[in-house]
Coordinates of C-alpha atoms in Angstrom, one line a residue:
M1 CA -19.1 -50.6 28.0
N2 CA -23.1 -50.6 28.0
S3 CA -25.0 -47.8 26.6
R4 CA -28.5 -46.6 26.8
F5 CA -27.6 -44.5 23.6
D6 CA -25.9 -45.2 20.3
F7 CA -23.3 -43.4 20.0
L8 CA -22.0 -45.7 17.1
R9 CA -24.9 -45.1 15.0
L10 CA -24.4 -40.9 15.5
N11 CA -21.4 -41.9 14.5
R12 CA -22.5 -43.9 11.1
Q13 CA -24.5 -41.2 9.9
L14 CA -22.4 -38.4 10.7
E15 CA -19.4 -40.1 8.6
E16 CA -22.5 -40.5 5.6
R17 CA -22.6 -37.2 5.6
R18 CA -19.0 -36.4 5.2
E19 CA -18.8 -38.8 2.7
Q20 CA -21.2 -37.5 0.6
H21 CA -20.2 -33.8 1.1
I22 CA -22.8 -32.2 3.2
L23 CA -21.4 -32.6 6.6
R24 CA -22.0 -29.4 8.6
S25 CA -19.9 -27.4 11.3
C26 CA -19.8 -24.1 12.9
V27 CA -17.8 -21.3 11.9
C28 CA -16.7 -18.9 14.4
V29 CA -16.7 -14.9 13.4
D30 CA -14.0 -12.9 15.2
A31 CA -14.8 -9.4 14.2
R32 CA -17.2 -7.9 12.4
T33 CA -17.5 -4.5 10.8
D34 CA -20.1 -3.5 7.9
S35 CA -19.8 -6.1 5.2
Q36 CA -16.5 -7.0 6.3
I37 CA -16.0 -10.6 8.7
S38 CA -12.7 -11.2 10.2
I39 CA -12.5 -15.5 10.6
G40 CA -8.8 -17.2 11.9
G41 CA -7.5 -13.7 11.7
R42 CA -7.8 -13.2 7.6
E43 CA -10.5 -10.6 6.5
Y44 CA -13.3 -11.5 4.3
V45 CA -15.9 -9.5 2.4
N46 CA -19.1 -11.1 3.5
F47 CA -21.5 -12.4 0.6
C48 CA -23.7 -14.5 2.9
S49 CA -25.5 -12.7 5.7
N50 CA -29.1 -11.7 5.7
D51 CA -28.6 -8.2 6.8
Y52 CA -29.6 -6.8 3.5
L53 CA -29.6 -3.0 4.2
G54 CA -27.0 -3.1 6.3
L55 CA -28.5 -1.8 9.5
S56 CA -27.1 -4.4 12.0
G57 CA -23.9 -2.1 12.3
D58 CA -25.9 1.4 12.1
P59 CA -24.3 3.7 14.9
H60 CA -28.1 4.9 15.5
L61 CA -29.2 1.2 16.2
A62 CA -26.5 0.7 18.7
E63 CA -27.0 3.7 20.9
A64 CA -30.8 2.8 21.1
W65 CA -29.6 -0.7 21.9
R66 CA -27.4 0.7 24.8
E67 CA -30.1 3.0 25.9
G68 CA -32.2 0.4 26.0
I69 CA -30.5 -1.4 28.3
R70 CA -29.9 1.6 30.3
L71 CA -33.8 1.8 30.5
W72 CA -34.8 -1.5 31.2
G73 CA -31.8 -4.1 31.9
C74 CA -30.7 -7.2 30.0
G75 CA -33.5 -9.5 30.1
S76 CA -37.1 -9.6 30.7
G77 CA -37.1 -11.7 33.2
A78 CA -40.4 -13.6 32.7
S79 CA -43.1 -14.7 30.1
P80 CA -45.3 -12.2 28.5
L81 CA -48.2 -13.1 30.6
V82 CA -46.5 -12.5 33.8
T83 CA -44.0 -9.4 33.5
G84 CA -42.1 -9.8 31.0
L85 CA -43.9 -7.6 28.6
T86 CA -43.0 -3.9 28.8
R87 CA -43.5 -0.9 27.7
A88 CA -41.0 -1.3 25.2
H89 CA -42.4 -4.5 23.5
R90 CA -46.0 -2.7 23.7
D91 CA -44.2 0.4 21.8
L92 CA -42.8 -1.8 19.4
Q93 CA -46.2 -3.9 18.6
D94 CA -48.0 -0.2 17.9
E95 CA -45.5 0.5 15.5
I96 CA -45.8 -2.5 13.6
C97 CA -49.5 -2.3 13.7
D98 CA -49.3 1.6 12.5
W99 CA -46.6 0.2 9.6
L100 CA -48.6 -2.8 8.4
G101 CA -52.2 -1.5 9.1
V102 CA -53.3 -4.5 10.9
E103 CA -55.0 -5.0 14.2
D104 CA -52.4 -6.5 16.7
A105 CA -49.1 -8.0 16.6
I106 CA -47.2 -10.1 19.5
L107 CA -43.6 -10.8 19.7
F108 CA -40.9 -13.5 19.5
N109 CA -37.5 -14.4 20.2
S110 CA -36.7 -15.8 16.6
G111 CA -38.6 -16.7 13.4
F112 CA -38.5 -20.0 14.2
A113 CA -40.2 -20.0 17.0
A114 CA -42.9 -17.6 15.9
N115 CA -43.5 -20.1 13.1
Q116 CA -44.0 -22.9 15.1
A117 CA -46.3 -21.1 17.2
V118 CA -48.9 -20.2 14.8
V119 CA -48.6 -23.5 13.2
K120 CA -49.0 -25.5 16.3
A121 CA -51.7 -23.1 17.8
L122 CA -53.8 -23.0 15.2
N123 CA -54.4 -26.5 14.0
S124 CA -54.7 -29.9 15.1
K125 CA -56.1 -33.6 13.7
N126 CA -59.3 -32.0 12.4
T127 CA -57.5 -29.1 10.2
V128 CA -55.5 -29.8 6.8
I129 CA -52.5 -27.9 6.6
Y130 CA -51.1 -26.9 2.8
A131 CA -47.5 -25.7 2.2
D132 CA -45.6 -25.0 -0.4
R133 CA -43.2 -27.8 -0.7
L134 CA -39.9 -25.2 -0.4
A135 CA -41.5 -23.6 2.8
H136 CA -39.1 -23.0 5.7
A137 CA -37.8 -26.0 7.8
S138 CA -39.6 -24.3 10.9
L139 CA -43.0 -24.5 9.1
Q140 CA -42.5 -28.1 7.8
E141 CA -41.5 -29.3 11.3
A142 CA -44.5 -27.5 12.8
S143 CA -47.3 -28.9 10.6
V144 CA -46.2 -32.2 11.2
L145 CA -45.9 -31.6 14.9
S146 CA -49.3 -29.9 14.7
G147 CA -51.4 -33.3 14.1
A148 CA -53.2 -32.0 11.6
R149 CA -53.2 -33.8 7.6
Y150 CA -50.0 -32.5 5.9
V151 CA -50.3 -31.6 2.0
R152 CA -47.7 -30.0 0.3
F153 CA -48.1 -28.2 -3.3
L154 CA -45.9 -28.0 -5.9
H155 CA -43.8 -24.8 -5.4
N156 CA -45.6 -21.6 -6.5
D157 CA -48.0 -23.4 -8.2
P158 CA -51.6 -22.4 -7.5
A159 CA -53.0 -24.8 -10.0
S160 CA -51.1 -27.7 -7.9
L161 CA -52.8 -26.1 -4.4
E162 CA -55.8 -26.1 -6.1
S163 CA -55.7 -29.8 -7.1
K164 CA -55.3 -30.8 -3.6
I165 CA -57.6 -28.1 -1.5
S166 CA -60.6 -30.5 0.3
P167 CA -63.7 -29.1 2.1
Q168 CA -62.2 -29.6 5.0
S169 CA -60.9 -26.5 6.9
G170 CA -57.2 -25.3 7.0
M171 CA -54.5 -23.4 6.7
I172 CA -52.3 -22.6 3.4
I173 CA -48.9 -21.7 4.3
T174 CA -45.9 -19.7 1.8
E175 CA -43.2 -17.6 2.1
G176 CA -43.3 -14.2 1.0
V177 CA -39.8 -14.5 -0.3
F178 CA -38.2 -17.7 -0.7
S179 CA -34.4 -18.3 1.4
M180 CA -32.9 -20.5 -1.0
D181 CA -34.1 -19.1 -4.3
G182 CA -35.2 -15.3 -3.6
D183 CA -38.3 -16.3 -5.7
Q184 CA -41.5 -14.6 -4.6
A185 CA -44.9 -16.3 -4.0
P186 CA -47.6 -15.4 -6.1
L187 CA -49.6 -14.1 -3.1
N188 CA -52.5 -13.0 -5.1
R189 CA -53.6 -16.2 -6.1
L190 CA -52.9 -18.0 -3.2
Y191 CA -55.2 -15.1 -1.4
D192 CA -58.0 -16.1 -4.1
I193 CA -57.8 -20.1 -3.5
A194 CA -57.9 -19.0 0.3
Q195 CA -60.8 -16.6 0.0
R196 CA -62.9 -19.4 -2.4
S197 CA -61.8 -22.2 -0.1
G198 CA -62.4 -20.9 3.3
N199 CA -58.7 -21.6 4.5
I200 CA -56.5 -19.4 6.5
L201 CA -53.5 -18.1 4.3
F202 CA -50.0 -17.7 6.4
V203 CA -47.4 -15.7 4.9
D204 CA -44.1 -15.9 6.1
D205 CA -42.1 -13.0 5.0
A206 CA -39.3 -12.5 6.8
H207 CA -36.9 -12.3 3.9
G208 CA -39.2 -9.4 2.2
F209 CA -40.3 -7.1 5.2
G210 CA -37.9 -3.4 5.3
V211 CA -36.8 -4.5 1.8
H212 CA -39.8 -4.8 -0.7
G213 CA -43.3 -2.2 -1.2
S214 CA -43.8 1.1 0.1
E215 CA -41.8 1.9 3.6
G216 CA -40.5 -1.5 3.3
R217 CA -44.1 -2.9 4.2
G218 CA -42.8 -6.3 2.4
T219 CA -43.8 -8.6 -0.4
V220 CA -47.5 -8.6 0.7
D221 CA -47.4 -4.9 0.0
L222 CA -44.9 -5.3 -3.3
Q223 CA -47.5 -7.6 -5.0
G224 CA -50.7 -5.2 -4.2
L225 CA -52.6 -7.1 -1.5
R226 CA -53.2 -5.4 2.0
H227 CA -52.0 -7.1 5.5
R228 CA -54.9 -6.5 6.9
D229 CA -56.7 -9.1 4.3
I230 CA -53.9 -11.5 5.4
D231 CA -54.6 -13.7 7.9
V232 CA -51.7 -14.4 9.6
I233 CA -48.1 -12.7 8.7
M234 CA -44.9 -13.1 10.2
G235 CA -42.0 -10.7 9.6
T236 CA -38.2 -11.3 11.2
F237 CA -36.0 -8.3 12.5
G238 CA -32.7 -10.1 12.2
K239 CA -32.7 -9.5 8.4
A240 CA -33.1 -6.5 6.9
L241 CA -34.0 -4.6 10.1
G242 CA -30.1 -5.7 11.5
T243 CA -31.5 -6.7 15.2
S244 CA -33.2 -10.1 16.2
G245 CA -36.8 -11.7 17.1
A246 CA -39.8 -11.7 15.3
F247 CA -43.5 -10.7 15.4
V248 CA -46.9 -12.0 14.1
A249 CA -49.7 -10.1 13.2
G250 CA -53.0 -10.1 12.3
S251 CA -56.4 -9.6 13.7
K252 CA -56.8 -8.5 17.3
D253 CA -59.0 -11.9 18.1
F254 CA -56.4 -13.8 16.5
I255 CA -53.7 -12.5 18.8
D256 CA -56.0 -13.2 21.7
Y257 CA -56.4 -16.5 20.9
M258 CA -52.2 -16.6 20.3
I259 CA -52.0 -15.4 23.7
N260 CA -53.9 -17.7 25.7
F261 CA -53.2 -21.2 23.0
S262 CA -49.6 -20.7 21.8
R263 CA -47.4 -22.8 24.2
E264 CA -44.2 -20.8 23.0
Y265 CA -45.5 -17.5 23.7
V266 CA -47.1 -18.4 26.8
Y267 CA -44.6 -20.8 28.3
S268 CA -41.2 -19.0 27.2
T269 CA -39.0 -16.1 28.4
H270 CA -40.1 -13.1 26.7
M271 CA -37.8 -11.0 24.2
A272 CA -35.4 -8.7 25.7
P273 CA -37.0 -5.1 25.9
S274 CA -33.4 -3.5 25.1
V275 CA -34.1 -5.6 21.8
A276 CA -37.1 -4.4 21.4
Y277 CA -36.2 -0.9 22.1
A278 CA -33.6 -1.0 19.5
T279 CA -36.0 -2.6 17.0
L280 CA -38.5 0.1 17.4
Q281 CA -35.7 2.4 16.0
A282 CA -34.8 -0.3 13.2
V283 CA -38.5 0.0 11.8
K284 CA -38.8 3.7 12.2
I285 CA -35.2 3.8 10.2
V286 CA -36.6 1.1 7.3
R287 CA -39.9 2.8 7.1
S288 CA -38.0 6.3 5.9
G289 CA -35.0 4.3 4.4
E290 CA -35.8 4.5 0.7
H291 CA -32.1 5.7 0.3
L292 CA -31.4 2.2 1.2
R293 CA -33.3 0.0 -0.5
R294 CA -32.0 2.2 -3.6
K295 CA -28.8 1.0 -2.9
L296 CA -29.8 -2.3 -2.7
G297 CA -31.4 -2.0 -6.3
E298 CA -28.0 -0.2 -7.6
N299 CA -25.9 -3.0 -6.1
L300 CA -28.1 -5.8 -7.4
R301 CA -28.2 -4.5 -11.0
Y302 CA -24.4 -3.9 -11.2
F303 CA -24.3 -7.9 -9.9
K304 CA -26.5 -9.1 -12.6
R305 CA -24.6 -7.2 -15.3
A306 CA -21.1 -8.7 -13.9
L307 CA -22.6 -12.3 -13.9
E308 CA -24.0 -11.6 -17.8
Q309 CA -20.2 -10.8 -18.6
L310 CA -19.1 -14.1 -17.1
S311 CA -22.1 -16.1 -18.6
L312 CA -22.9 -17.0 -15.6
T313 CA -26.7 -18.1 -15.4
A314 CA -28.5 -15.5 -13.3
S315 CA -31.0 -16.0 -10.7
Q316 CA -34.8 -14.7 -11.9
S317 CA -34.6 -13.4 -8.7
V318 CA -35.1 -9.6 -8.0
T319 CA -34.2 -10.0 -4.3
S320 CA -31.0 -10.0 -2.2
I321 CA -30.4 -13.6 -2.4
Q322 CA -28.8 -14.5 -5.6
P323 CA -28.2 -18.0 -6.3
I324 CA -26.0 -20.1 -8.3
V325 CA -26.5 -23.3 -8.4
T326 CA -23.6 -26.0 -8.8
G327 CA -25.8 -29.3 -8.4
S328 CA -23.7 -31.2 -6.8
S329 CA -22.5 -30.2 -3.2
E330 CA -18.7 -31.1 -3.8
K331 CA -18.4 -28.2 -6.5
A332 CA -20.5 -26.1 -3.9
L333 CA -17.6 -26.7 -1.6
Q334 CA -15.1 -26.5 -4.2
W335 CA -16.5 -22.9 -5.5
S336 CA -17.0 -21.6 -1.6
R337 CA -13.3 -22.3 -1.0
E338 CA -12.0 -20.9 -4.3
L339 CA -14.1 -17.3 -3.4
V340 CA -13.1 -17.5 0.6
N341 CA -9.2 -17.7 -1.1
H342 CA -10.2 -14.5 -2.9
G343 CA -11.4 -13.1 0.0
C344 CA -14.9 -13.2 -0.3
Y345 CA -16.8 -15.5 2.0
V346 CA -20.0 -17.2 0.4
S347 CA -21.3 -20.4 2.3
A348 CA -22.2 -23.7 0.3
I349 CA -25.5 -24.5 0.7
R350 CA -26.4 -28.4 0.2
H351 CA -28.6 -30.9 1.3
P352 CA -30.7 -31.4 3.3
T353 CA -31.1 -27.5 3.6
V354 CA -32.1 -27.7 -0.1
P355 CA -33.2 -30.7 -2.8
K356 CA -30.6 -33.4 -3.8
N357 CA -28.5 -32.1 -6.7
T358 CA -29.4 -28.6 -6.0
A359 CA -26.3 -27.6 -4.0
R360 CA -25.6 -24.1 -4.5
L361 CA -23.7 -20.8 -3.5
R362 CA -26.1 -18.3 -1.5
I363 CA -25.0 -15.4 -2.7
T364 CA -26.3 -11.8 -0.8
I365 CA -25.8 -8.9 -2.1
T366 CA -26.7 -5.8 0.5
A367 CA -26.9 -2.2 0.3
G368 CA -24.1 -2.3 3.1
H369 CA -21.4 -3.7 -0.1
S370 CA -19.8 -1.4 -2.5
F371 CA -19.2 -1.8 -6.5
E372 CA -15.4 -2.3 -5.4
Q373 CA -16.3 -5.6 -3.2
I374 CA -18.8 -6.5 -5.8
D375 CA -16.1 -6.6 -8.3
K376 CA -14.2 -8.7 -6.1
L377 CA -16.8 -11.0 -6.0
T378 CA -16.9 -11.5 -9.9
E379 CA -13.3 -12.2 -9.8
G380 CA -13.7 -14.4 -7.8
L381 CA -16.4 -16.2 -9.7
F382 CA -14.2 -15.5 -13.0
A383 CA -11.5 -18.0 -11.2
C384 CA -14.6 -20.7 -10.0
L385 CA -14.8 -21.1 -13.7
Q386 CA -11.6 -21.8 -14.2
L387 CA -11.6 -24.7 -12.1
R388 CA -11.9 -28.4 -12.9

C-alpha cells in the first residue's frame, strides 16, 4: 500500500528508543488525594509531582474554582483581544503586579505557550539569543523558531556567557530554578551582564514562584533582586500554586507589545475565567503561606538526612527538586520500578529530557508529604541500593 507518510521510519525510531530504554508512554492516574495517587487499582505516595506546596487539593481552591464556574461558566469563549478577557483575568493580573511590584502582566494557558510567545515576539534574524544550555525545551524550540542567531552558554556559567556576548542586540535566557537538577541560576551575575551588554534578561521562574523569597515571590526575590529590574518574568500556576496556566510580567510597554505582536496571545482562546478566579485565591494563599514553605523546608531537611544515612550522594539543590542521578537509563527504570514495588511513585527521567548518561530519579519533596511517607521512600531507596 502506498502512503505519503513513512510509517516504517516512525516505527524504526520508536524501536530505537525502546532498545535504548528511553521509550516514553503515558500513565493514567485513576484518583488523587493530597500526596497519594491511584494507578491501576493500587495506591502510591506521589514523589514526582510539581505541586510543591500541596495546594492542588486545597478545599479553598476547589471552592473558588466552583464559584468561578458559577460566575463565569466553563470557558472564556474567545481570544483576549475579542471578549475572552474578563474581570476575573484582570483581577488576577492586578494581584500579580502588586505581588511582584511590576507594571503589568498577561496570562497564558501554559508555561510552554508563554515562553514561546515571549521568545518569538521579541526576536528575529536581527537579534541574538544567549540561552543557558539546560534551558527548558519550550525556550530552546522557540529560540530556533524565532530566526535569531541562537547561542548557548555553559550551564550557570556567567564567564561562558560573557565570552560569547557580541555587540548585536538580543536576549539572555535562563531559568530561576532548573527543572531537572533543582539548582538556581546566578541571577545577579546574569543581571550585571545584561545591563553592561544592553541585552534583555528573560527569567523563567516556573519552579521558583510560590516556593522561594518573601511571600513566595520566587528566585528573583530570594537572590535580592527586584522583579521590576528584570526585563521579562515568566511564572506558572500549575506548580506551587496548584491550578493551571502561566503569566508573563514586565513593563507596561513590553506587555502592550506582547498584546499586539504575540501570536500565541492574539490567536488563542484565553484561559478559562474560572481558572483565573481560582488562581487569584491561590496567589493570596501563597502570599500568606509561610507555614507551607516552612513545612516544605522541614521535609527537605528530613529527606536530606535520610539520604546521608543511606550514603547516597545528595543533590546540592535546596529546592523541592531532589534528583538522584543513576547515569544509565536502564538503571533509572530499574530503580523506578523498585520504588513502585514499595508504594512510591517516582518517574525515571531519561534522554532526551536530560543529557545522555545523566538519567535520574527526579524526586520531588512537597509540603504535602509526611515524615512517614518520606520514610517509606527511604526504605524503597535502600532496596534500590541492594539491586544488582
